[in-house]
PDB file of C-alpha atoms in Angstrom:
ATOM      1  CA  UNK A 251       0.038  -0.010  -0.014  1.00  0.00           C
ATOM      2  CA  UNK A 252       1.521   3.279  -1.138  1.00  0.00           C
ATOM      3  CA  UNK A 253      -0.564   5.873   0.838  1.00  0.00           C
ATOM      4  CA  UNK A 254      -1.842   7.185  -2.430  1.00  0.00           C
ATOM      5  CA  UNK A 255      -5.014   5.467  -3.860  1.00  0.00           C
ATOM      6  CA  UNK A 256      -6.386   5.858  -7.321  1.00  0.00           C
ATOM      7  CA  UNK A 257      -9.665   4.872  -8.688  1.00  0.00           C
ATOM      8  CA  UNK A 258     -10.664   3.380 -11.016  1.00  0.00           C
ATOM      9  CA  UNK A 259      -7.534   1.301 -11.820  1.00  0.00           C
ATOM     10  CA  UNK A 260      -8.942   0.631 -15.317  1.00  0.00           C
ATOM     11  CA  UNK A 261     -11.271   2.747 -17.407  1.00  0.00           C
ATOM     12  CA  UNK A 262     -12.476   2.372 -20.991  1.00  0.00           C
ATOM     13  CA  UNK A 263     -14.216   5.364 -22.457  1.00  0.00           C
ATOM     14  CA  UNK A 264     -15.637   6.576 -25.791  1.00  0.00           C
ATOM     15  CA  UNK A 265     -14.437   9.769 -27.273  1.00  0.00           C
ATOM     16  CA  UNK A 266     -17.748  11.506 -26.379  1.00  0.00           C
ATOM     17  CA  UNK A 267     -17.969  10.335 -22.729  1.00  0.00           C
ATOM     18  CA  UNK A 268     -17.196  12.288 -19.590  1.00  0.00           C
ATOM     19  CA  UNK A 269     -15.536  10.429 -16.823  1.00  0.00           C
ATOM     20  CA  UNK A 270     -13.242  11.275 -13.849  1.00  0.00           C
ATOM     21  CA  UNK A 271     -10.142   9.774 -12.252  1.00  0.00           C
ATOM     22  CA  UNK A 272      -9.972  10.123  -8.393  1.00  0.00           C
ATOM     23  CA  UNK A 273      -6.994  10.164  -6.145  1.00  0.00           C
ATOM     24  CA  UNK A 274      -6.713  10.298  -2.398  1.00  0.00           C
ATOM     25  CA  UNK A 275      -3.670  10.440  -0.338  1.00  0.00           C
ATOM     26  CA  UNK A 276      -3.395   9.396   3.393  1.00  0.00           C
ATOM     27  CA  UNK A 277       0.104  10.790   4.012  1.00  0.00           C
ATOM     28  CA  UNK A 278      -0.793  14.277   5.286  1.00  0.00           C
ATOM     29  CA  UNK A 279       0.940  15.895   2.230  1.00  0.00           C
ATOM     30  CA  UNK A 280       0.235  19.279   0.950  1.00  0.00           C
ATOM     31  CA  UNK A 281       1.051  18.885  -2.672  1.00  0.00           C
ATOM     32  CA  UNK A 282      -0.521  16.609  -5.230  1.00  0.00           C
ATOM     33  CA  UNK A 283       0.350  15.939  -8.894  1.00  0.00           C
ATOM     34  CA  UNK A 284      -1.034  14.275 -12.017  1.00  0.00           C
ATOM     35  CA  UNK A 285       1.453  12.570 -14.274  1.00  0.00           C
ATOM     36  CA  UNK A 286       0.888  10.717 -17.579  1.00  0.00           C
ATOM     37  CA  UNK A 287       2.885   7.762 -18.831  1.00  0.00           C
ATOM     38  CA  UNK A 288       2.525   6.765 -22.433  1.00  0.00           C
ATOM     39  CA  UNK A 289       4.307   3.797 -24.012  1.00  0.00           C
ATOM     40  CA  UNK A 290       8.034   4.271 -24.651  1.00  0.00           C
ATOM     41  CA  UNK A 291       7.980   7.854 -23.198  1.00  0.00           C
ATOM     42  CA  UNK A 292       9.298   9.368 -19.933  1.00  0.00           C
ATOM     43  CA  UNK A 293       6.646  10.243 -17.291  1.00  0.00           C
ATOM     44  CA  UNK A 294       5.104  13.558 -18.120  1.00  0.00           C
ATOM     45  CA  UNK A 295       4.008  16.066 -15.385  1.00  0.00           C
ATOM     46  CA  UNK A 296       0.512  17.369 -16.089  1.00  0.00           C
ATOM     47  CA  UNK A 297      -0.640  19.425 -13.150  1.00  0.00           C
ATOM     48  CA  UNK A 298       0.560  20.314  -9.692  1.00  0.00           C
ATOM     49  CA  UNK A 299      -1.523  21.475  -6.715  1.00  0.00           C
ATOM     50  CA  UNK A 300      -0.016  22.928  -3.576  1.00  0.00           C
ATOM     51  CA  UNK A 301      -2.416  23.686  -0.657  1.00  0.00           C
ATOM     52  CA  UNK A 302      -5.375  23.081  -3.008  1.00  0.00           C
ATOM     53  CA  UNK A 303      -4.061  25.741  -5.503  1.00  0.00           C
ATOM     54  CA  UNK A 304      -3.043  24.887  -8.914  1.00  0.00           C
ATOM     55  CA  UNK A 305       0.634  25.902  -9.295  1.00  0.00           C
ATOM     56  CA  UNK A 306       1.524  24.190 -12.562  1.00  0.00           C
ATOM     57  CA  UNK A 307      -0.258  23.381 -15.675  1.00  0.00           C
ATOM     58  CA  UNK A 308       2.183  21.761 -18.160  1.00  0.00           C
ATOM     59  CA  UNK A 309       0.434  22.855 -21.441  1.00  0.00           C
ATOM     60  CA  UNK A 310      -2.121  20.178 -21.009  1.00  0.00           C
ATOM     61  CA  UNK A 311      -5.138  20.325 -23.344  1.00  0.00           C
ATOM     62  CA  UNK A 312      -8.381  21.563 -21.861  1.00  0.00           C
ATOM     63  CA  UNK A 313     -10.079  18.188 -22.349  1.00  0.00           C
ATOM     64  CA  UNK A 314      -8.262  17.298 -19.145  1.00  0.00           C
ATOM     65  CA  UNK A 315      -9.571  19.323 -16.248  1.00  0.00           C
ATOM     66  CA  UNK A 316      -8.128  18.897 -12.664  1.00  0.00           C
ATOM     67  CA  UNK A 317      -9.868  19.595  -9.392  1.00  0.00           C
ATOM     68  CA  UNK A 318      -8.502  19.660  -5.913  1.00  0.00           C
ATOM     69  CA  UNK A 319     -11.258  20.157  -3.361  1.00  0.00           C
ATOM     70  CA  UNK A 320      -8.879  19.676  -0.373  1.00  0.00           C
ATOM     71  CA  UNK A 321      -5.363  18.675   0.286  1.00  0.00           C
ATOM     72  CA  UNK A 322      -6.187  14.940   0.465  1.00  0.00           C
ATOM     73  CA  UNK A 323      -8.208  14.575  -2.781  1.00  0.00           C
ATOM     74  CA  UNK A 324      -7.460  15.217  -6.386  1.00  0.00           C
ATOM     75  CA  UNK A 325      -9.639  14.677  -9.403  1.00  0.00           C
ATOM     76  CA  UNK A 326      -8.920  14.541 -13.240  1.00  0.00           C
ATOM     77  CA  UNK A 327     -12.112  15.208 -15.212  1.00  0.00           C
ATOM     78  CA  UNK A 328     -11.954  13.841 -18.691  1.00  0.00           C
ATOM     79  CA  UNK A 329     -14.103  14.813 -21.679  1.00  0.00           C
ATOM     80  CA  UNK A 330     -14.002  14.390 -25.441  1.00  0.00           C
ATOM     81  CA  UNK A 331     -10.755  12.614 -25.283  1.00  0.00           C
ATOM     82  CA  UNK A 332      -8.837  11.236 -28.219  1.00  0.00           C
ATOM     83  CA  UNK A 333      -7.454   7.640 -28.733  1.00  0.00           C
ATOM     84  CA  UNK A 334      -3.860   9.014 -28.248  1.00  0.00           C
ATOM     85  CA  UNK A 335      -4.805   9.968 -24.681  1.00  0.00           C
ATOM     86  CA  UNK A 336      -4.775   6.395 -23.827  1.00  0.00           C
ATOM     87  CA  UNK A 337      -2.083   6.001 -21.117  1.00  0.00           C
ATOM     88  CA  UNK A 338      -1.350   5.316 -17.426  1.00  0.00           C
ATOM     89  CA  UNK A 339      -2.402   8.320 -15.378  1.00  0.00           C
ATOM     90  CA  UNK A 340      -0.612   8.555 -12.144  1.00  0.00           C
ATOM     91  CA  UNK A 341      -1.420  10.621  -9.088  1.00  0.00           C
ATOM     92  CA  UNK A 342       1.419  11.584  -6.663  1.00  0.00           C
ATOM     93  CA  UNK A 343       1.768  13.611  -3.507  1.00  0.00           C
ATOM     94  CA  UNK A 344       4.604  15.146  -1.620  1.00  0.00           C
ATOM     95  CA  UNK A 345       5.044  16.955   1.684  1.00  0.00           C
ATOM     96  CA  UNK A 346       5.213  20.302   0.000  1.00  0.00           C
ATOM     97  CA  UNK A 347       6.021  22.124  -3.108  1.00  0.00           C
ATOM     98  CA  UNK A 348       9.306  23.786  -3.797  1.00  0.00           C
ATOM     99  CA  UNK A 349      10.934  22.211  -0.720  1.00  0.00           C
ATOM    100  CA  UNK A 350      14.458  21.004  -1.145  1.00  0.00           C
ATOM    101  CA  UNK A 351      14.871  17.299  -1.187  1.00  0.00           C
ATOM    102  CA  UNK A 352      11.147  16.641  -1.339  1.00  0.00           C
ATOM    103  CA  UNK A 353      10.213  13.073  -2.465  1.00  0.00           C
ATOM    104  CA  UNK A 354       7.145  12.372  -4.512  1.00  0.00           C
ATOM    105  CA  UNK A 355       5.074   9.305  -3.765  1.00  0.00           C
ATOM    106  CA  UNK A 356       2.973   7.711  -6.476  1.00  0.00           C
ATOM    107  CA  UNK A 357      -0.322   5.874  -6.574  1.00  0.00           C
ATOM    108  CA  UNK A 358      -0.791   2.711  -8.509  1.00  0.00           C
ATOM    109  CA  UNK A 359      -2.181   4.497 -11.498  1.00  0.00           C
ATOM    110  CA  UNK A 360      -5.241   4.437 -13.664  1.00  0.00           C
ATOM    111  CA  UNK A 361      -5.101   2.774 -16.990  1.00  0.00           C
ATOM    112  CA  UNK A 362      -7.276   4.707 -19.363  1.00  0.00           C
ATOM    113  CA  UNK A 363      -8.222   3.428 -22.843  1.00  0.00           C
ATOM    114  CA  UNK A 364     -10.071   5.715 -25.171  1.00  0.00           C
ATOM    115  CA  UNK A 365     -12.006   3.975 -27.994  1.00  0.00           C
TER     116      UNK A 365
ATOM    117  CA  UNK B 491      15.391  17.684 -25.288  1.00  0.00           C
ATOM    118  CA  UNK B 492      15.823  14.829 -22.935  1.00  0.00           C
ATOM    119  CA  UNK B 493      17.492  16.267 -19.834  1.00  0.00           C
ATOM    120  CA  UNK B 494      17.715  12.954 -18.080  1.00  0.00           C
ATOM    121  CA  UNK B 495      18.836   9.974 -19.946  1.00  0.00           C
ATOM    122  CA  UNK B 496      19.020   6.222 -19.232  1.00  0.00           C
ATOM    123  CA  UNK B 497      20.756   4.939 -22.258  1.00  0.00           C
ATOM    124  CA  UNK B 498      20.378   1.199 -21.448  1.00  0.00           C
ATOM    125  CA  UNK B 499      16.739   0.092 -22.034  1.00  0.00           C
ATOM    126  CA  UNK B 500      17.419  -3.290 -20.364  1.00  0.00           C
ATOM    127  CA  UNK B 501      19.918  -5.102 -18.191  1.00  0.00           C
ATOM    128  CA  UNK B 502      20.176  -8.706 -17.285  1.00  0.00           C
ATOM    129  CA  UNK B 503      22.104  -9.950 -14.166  1.00  0.00           C
ATOM    130  CA  UNK B 504      22.483 -13.167 -12.388  1.00  0.00           C
ATOM    131  CA  UNK B 505      21.071 -13.533  -8.886  1.00  0.00           C
ATOM    132  CA  UNK B 506      23.585 -12.727  -6.228  1.00  0.00           C
ATOM    133  CA  UNK B 507      25.715 -10.467  -8.497  1.00  0.00           C
ATOM    134  CA  UNK B 508      25.732  -6.688  -8.670  1.00  0.00           C
ATOM    135  CA  UNK B 509      23.375  -4.746 -10.760  1.00  0.00           C
ATOM    136  CA  UNK B 510      24.529  -1.223 -11.922  1.00  0.00           C
ATOM    137  CA  UNK B 511      21.964   1.046 -13.457  1.00  0.00           C
ATOM    138  CA  UNK B 512      23.145   4.284 -15.025  1.00  0.00           C
ATOM    139  CA  UNK B 513      21.752   7.681 -15.632  1.00  0.00           C
ATOM    140  CA  UNK B 514      23.196  10.908 -17.120  1.00  0.00           C
ATOM    141  CA  UNK B 515      21.676  14.314 -16.978  1.00  0.00           C
ATOM    142  CA  UNK B 516      22.336  17.601 -18.896  1.00  0.00           C
ATOM    143  CA  UNK B 517      20.902  20.350 -16.595  1.00  0.00           C
ATOM    144  CA  UNK B 518      23.491  21.599 -14.193  1.00  0.00           C
ATOM    145  CA  UNK B 519      20.772  23.153 -12.043  1.00  0.00           C
ATOM    146  CA  UNK B 520      19.607  19.606 -10.912  1.00  0.00           C
ATOM    147  CA  UNK B 521      20.426  19.285  -7.166  1.00  0.00           C
ATOM    148  CA  UNK B 522      18.241  16.327  -6.092  1.00  0.00           C
ATOM    149  CA  UNK B 523      18.175  12.948  -7.672  1.00  0.00           C
ATOM    150  CA  UNK B 524      15.870   9.953  -7.148  1.00  0.00           C
ATOM    151  CA  UNK B 525      15.579   6.395  -8.154  1.00  0.00           C
ATOM    152  CA  UNK B 526      12.121   4.726  -8.542  1.00  0.00           C
ATOM    153  CA  UNK B 527      11.193   1.087  -9.122  1.00  0.00           C
ATOM    154  CA  UNK B 528       8.199   0.167 -11.175  1.00  0.00           C
ATOM    155  CA  UNK B 529       6.497  -3.155 -11.558  1.00  0.00           C
ATOM    156  CA  UNK B 530       4.091  -3.770 -14.448  1.00  0.00           C
ATOM    157  CA  UNK B 531       0.639  -2.224 -13.929  1.00  0.00           C
ATOM    158  CA  UNK B 532       1.688  -0.391 -10.794  1.00  0.00           C
ATOM    159  CA  UNK B 533       2.929   3.116 -10.011  1.00  0.00           C
ATOM    160  CA  UNK B 534       6.662   3.947  -9.399  1.00  0.00           C
ATOM    161  CA  UNK B 535       7.778   3.286  -5.869  1.00  0.00           C
ATOM    162  CA  UNK B 536      10.359   5.506  -4.397  1.00  0.00           C
ATOM    163  CA  UNK B 537      13.636   3.637  -3.751  1.00  0.00           C
ATOM    164  CA  UNK B 538      16.460   5.938  -2.839  1.00  0.00           C
ATOM    165  CA  UNK B 539      17.598   9.592  -3.328  1.00  0.00           C
ATOM    166  CA  UNK B 540      20.644  11.749  -3.194  1.00  0.00           C
ATOM    167  CA  UNK B 541      21.260  15.377  -2.712  1.00  0.00           C
ATOM    168  CA  UNK B 542      23.930  17.164  -4.798  1.00  0.00           C
ATOM    169  CA  UNK B 543      25.908  17.903  -1.663  1.00  0.00           C
ATOM    170  CA  UNK B 544      26.649  14.229  -1.332  1.00  0.00           C
ATOM    171  CA  UNK B 545      28.336  11.759  -3.662  1.00  0.00           C
ATOM    172  CA  UNK B 546      26.995   8.594  -2.193  1.00  0.00           C
ATOM    173  CA  UNK B 547      23.880   7.352  -0.309  1.00  0.00           C
ATOM    174  CA  UNK B 548      23.384   3.884   0.958  1.00  0.00           C
ATOM    175  CA  UNK B 549      20.253   2.127   1.990  1.00  0.00           C
ATOM    176  CA  UNK B 550      20.585  -1.621   2.567  1.00  0.00           C
ATOM    177  CA  UNK B 551      21.333  -3.394  -0.674  1.00  0.00           C
ATOM    178  CA  UNK B 552      20.914  -0.186  -2.608  1.00  0.00           C
ATOM    179  CA  UNK B 553      23.528   2.429  -3.186  1.00  0.00           C
ATOM    180  CA  UNK B 554      23.344   5.655  -5.304  1.00  0.00           C
ATOM    181  CA  UNK B 555      26.475   7.361  -6.475  1.00  0.00           C
ATOM    182  CA  UNK B 556      26.554  10.876  -7.935  1.00  0.00           C
ATOM    183  CA  UNK B 557      29.367  12.295 -10.062  1.00  0.00           C
ATOM    184  CA  UNK B 558      28.443  15.932 -10.482  1.00  0.00           C
ATOM    185  CA  UNK B 559      31.383  16.730 -12.754  1.00  0.00           C
ATOM    186  CA  UNK B 560      30.338  13.982 -15.153  1.00  0.00           C
ATOM    187  CA  UNK B 561      26.696  14.694 -14.671  1.00  0.00           C
ATOM    188  CA  UNK B 562      26.174  11.000 -13.880  1.00  0.00           C
ATOM    189  CA  UNK B 563      24.535   8.945 -11.335  1.00  0.00           C
ATOM    190  CA  UNK B 564      24.257   5.252 -10.893  1.00  0.00           C
ATOM    191  CA  UNK B 565      22.329   2.846  -8.703  1.00  0.00           C
ATOM    192  CA  UNK B 566      24.053  -0.201  -7.390  1.00  0.00           C
ATOM    193  CA  UNK B 567      22.022  -3.211  -6.179  1.00  0.00           C
ATOM    194  CA  UNK B 568      24.006  -5.879  -4.305  1.00  0.00           C
ATOM    195  CA  UNK B 569      23.314  -8.702  -4.119  1.00  0.00           C
ATOM    196  CA  UNK B 570      20.586  -8.712  -6.802  1.00  0.00           C
ATOM    197  CA  UNK B 571      17.536 -10.794  -6.161  1.00  0.00           C
ATOM    198  CA  UNK B 572      14.820 -12.077  -8.615  1.00  0.00           C
ATOM    199  CA  UNK B 573      12.336  -9.675  -6.846  1.00  0.00           C
ATOM    200  CA  UNK B 574      14.413  -6.800  -8.036  1.00  0.00           C
ATOM    201  CA  UNK B 575      13.302  -7.436 -11.586  1.00  0.00           C
ATOM    202  CA  UNK B 576      11.438  -4.230 -12.481  1.00  0.00           C
ATOM    203  CA  UNK B 577      11.809  -1.138 -14.488  1.00  0.00           C
ATOM    204  CA  UNK B 578      14.063   1.521 -12.743  1.00  0.00           C
ATOM    205  CA  UNK B 579      13.625   5.189 -13.412  1.00  0.00           C
ATOM    206  CA  UNK B 580      15.927   7.871 -12.374  1.00  0.00           C
ATOM    207  CA  UNK B 581      14.551  11.428 -11.794  1.00  0.00           C
ATOM    208  CA  UNK B 582      16.003  14.745 -11.074  1.00  0.00           C
ATOM    209  CA  UNK B 583      14.785  18.169  -9.868  1.00  0.00           C
ATOM    210  CA  UNK B 584      16.188  21.475  -8.753  1.00  0.00           C
ATOM    211  CA  UNK B 585      15.460  23.903  -5.961  1.00  0.00           C
ATOM    212  CA  UNK B 586      13.257  26.677  -7.221  1.00  0.00           C
ATOM    213  CA  UNK B 587      11.618  24.253  -9.717  1.00  0.00           C
ATOM    214  CA  UNK B 588       9.288  22.894  -7.169  1.00  0.00           C
ATOM    215  CA  UNK B 589       9.235  19.216  -7.136  1.00  0.00           C
ATOM    216  CA  UNK B 590       9.030  19.138 -10.926  1.00  0.00           C
ATOM    217  CA  UNK B 591      10.776  15.775 -11.421  1.00  0.00           C
ATOM    218  CA  UNK B 592      12.255  15.094 -14.835  1.00  0.00           C
ATOM    219  CA  UNK B 593      12.367  11.327 -15.380  1.00  0.00           C
ATOM    220  CA  UNK B 594      14.452   9.129 -17.636  1.00  0.00           C
ATOM    221  CA  UNK B 595      12.882   6.579 -19.935  1.00  0.00           C
ATOM    222  CA  UNK B 596      13.724   3.712 -17.644  1.00  0.00           C
ATOM    223  CA  UNK B 597      15.849   0.534 -17.577  1.00  0.00           C
ATOM    224  CA  UNK B 598      14.308  -2.891 -17.365  1.00  0.00           C
ATOM    225  CA  UNK B 599      16.312  -4.957 -14.951  1.00  0.00           C
ATOM    226  CA  UNK B 600      16.073  -8.746 -15.069  1.00  0.00           C
ATOM    227  CA  UNK B 601      17.576 -10.793 -12.360  1.00  0.00           C
ATOM    228  CA  UNK B 602      18.039 -14.359 -13.469  1.00  0.00           C
ATOM    229  CA  UNK B 603      18.372 -17.456 -11.222  1.00  0.00           C
TER     230      UNK B 603
END
């Protein structure tokens, strides 16, 4: 158990669907992240939230919409996705943002397939 | 531009021997380096880290070495065990860049009996 829980673990959605990925961290951390891992590519940072405020948006298309209602929960709302958006989406958390030597802890990921 | 590179996509080692995984970086601003281990269908698990003020950090069977002048770090696993078979990612960040980790593409380690 990693302390960062993601649901669902697997999701298949059509291009016209709206769905959400959910993340919860039980580590008392103040920063949360969404990463994307596509085949044969390095992990890509999508969004960063610190104390429930978005501090980074890494040029992510608007069809991905994050939400952080509190420091323990993070959502990624998905709508009108494309097949190339199929990937492993990883949530992560850390004690803080911008702190030297701060380690990021990942959840187990949500496998998304867009058909 | 790939700022963190793992040039070996795979490595095969016999059980009990040493595994050495390598990572090179280009950004001299990086001052914190981490290694993660990833099993299929799971998220990366933090393994070990090192600050740029050190050149070595050890935790049990795992040791990370940092050579700042060469912009190179390595992870040594000794002795290697079959359960170590996984993909290993190195990552780097710099103060002032938040925790924006830049990851390498990973090295698949296979420990054979």
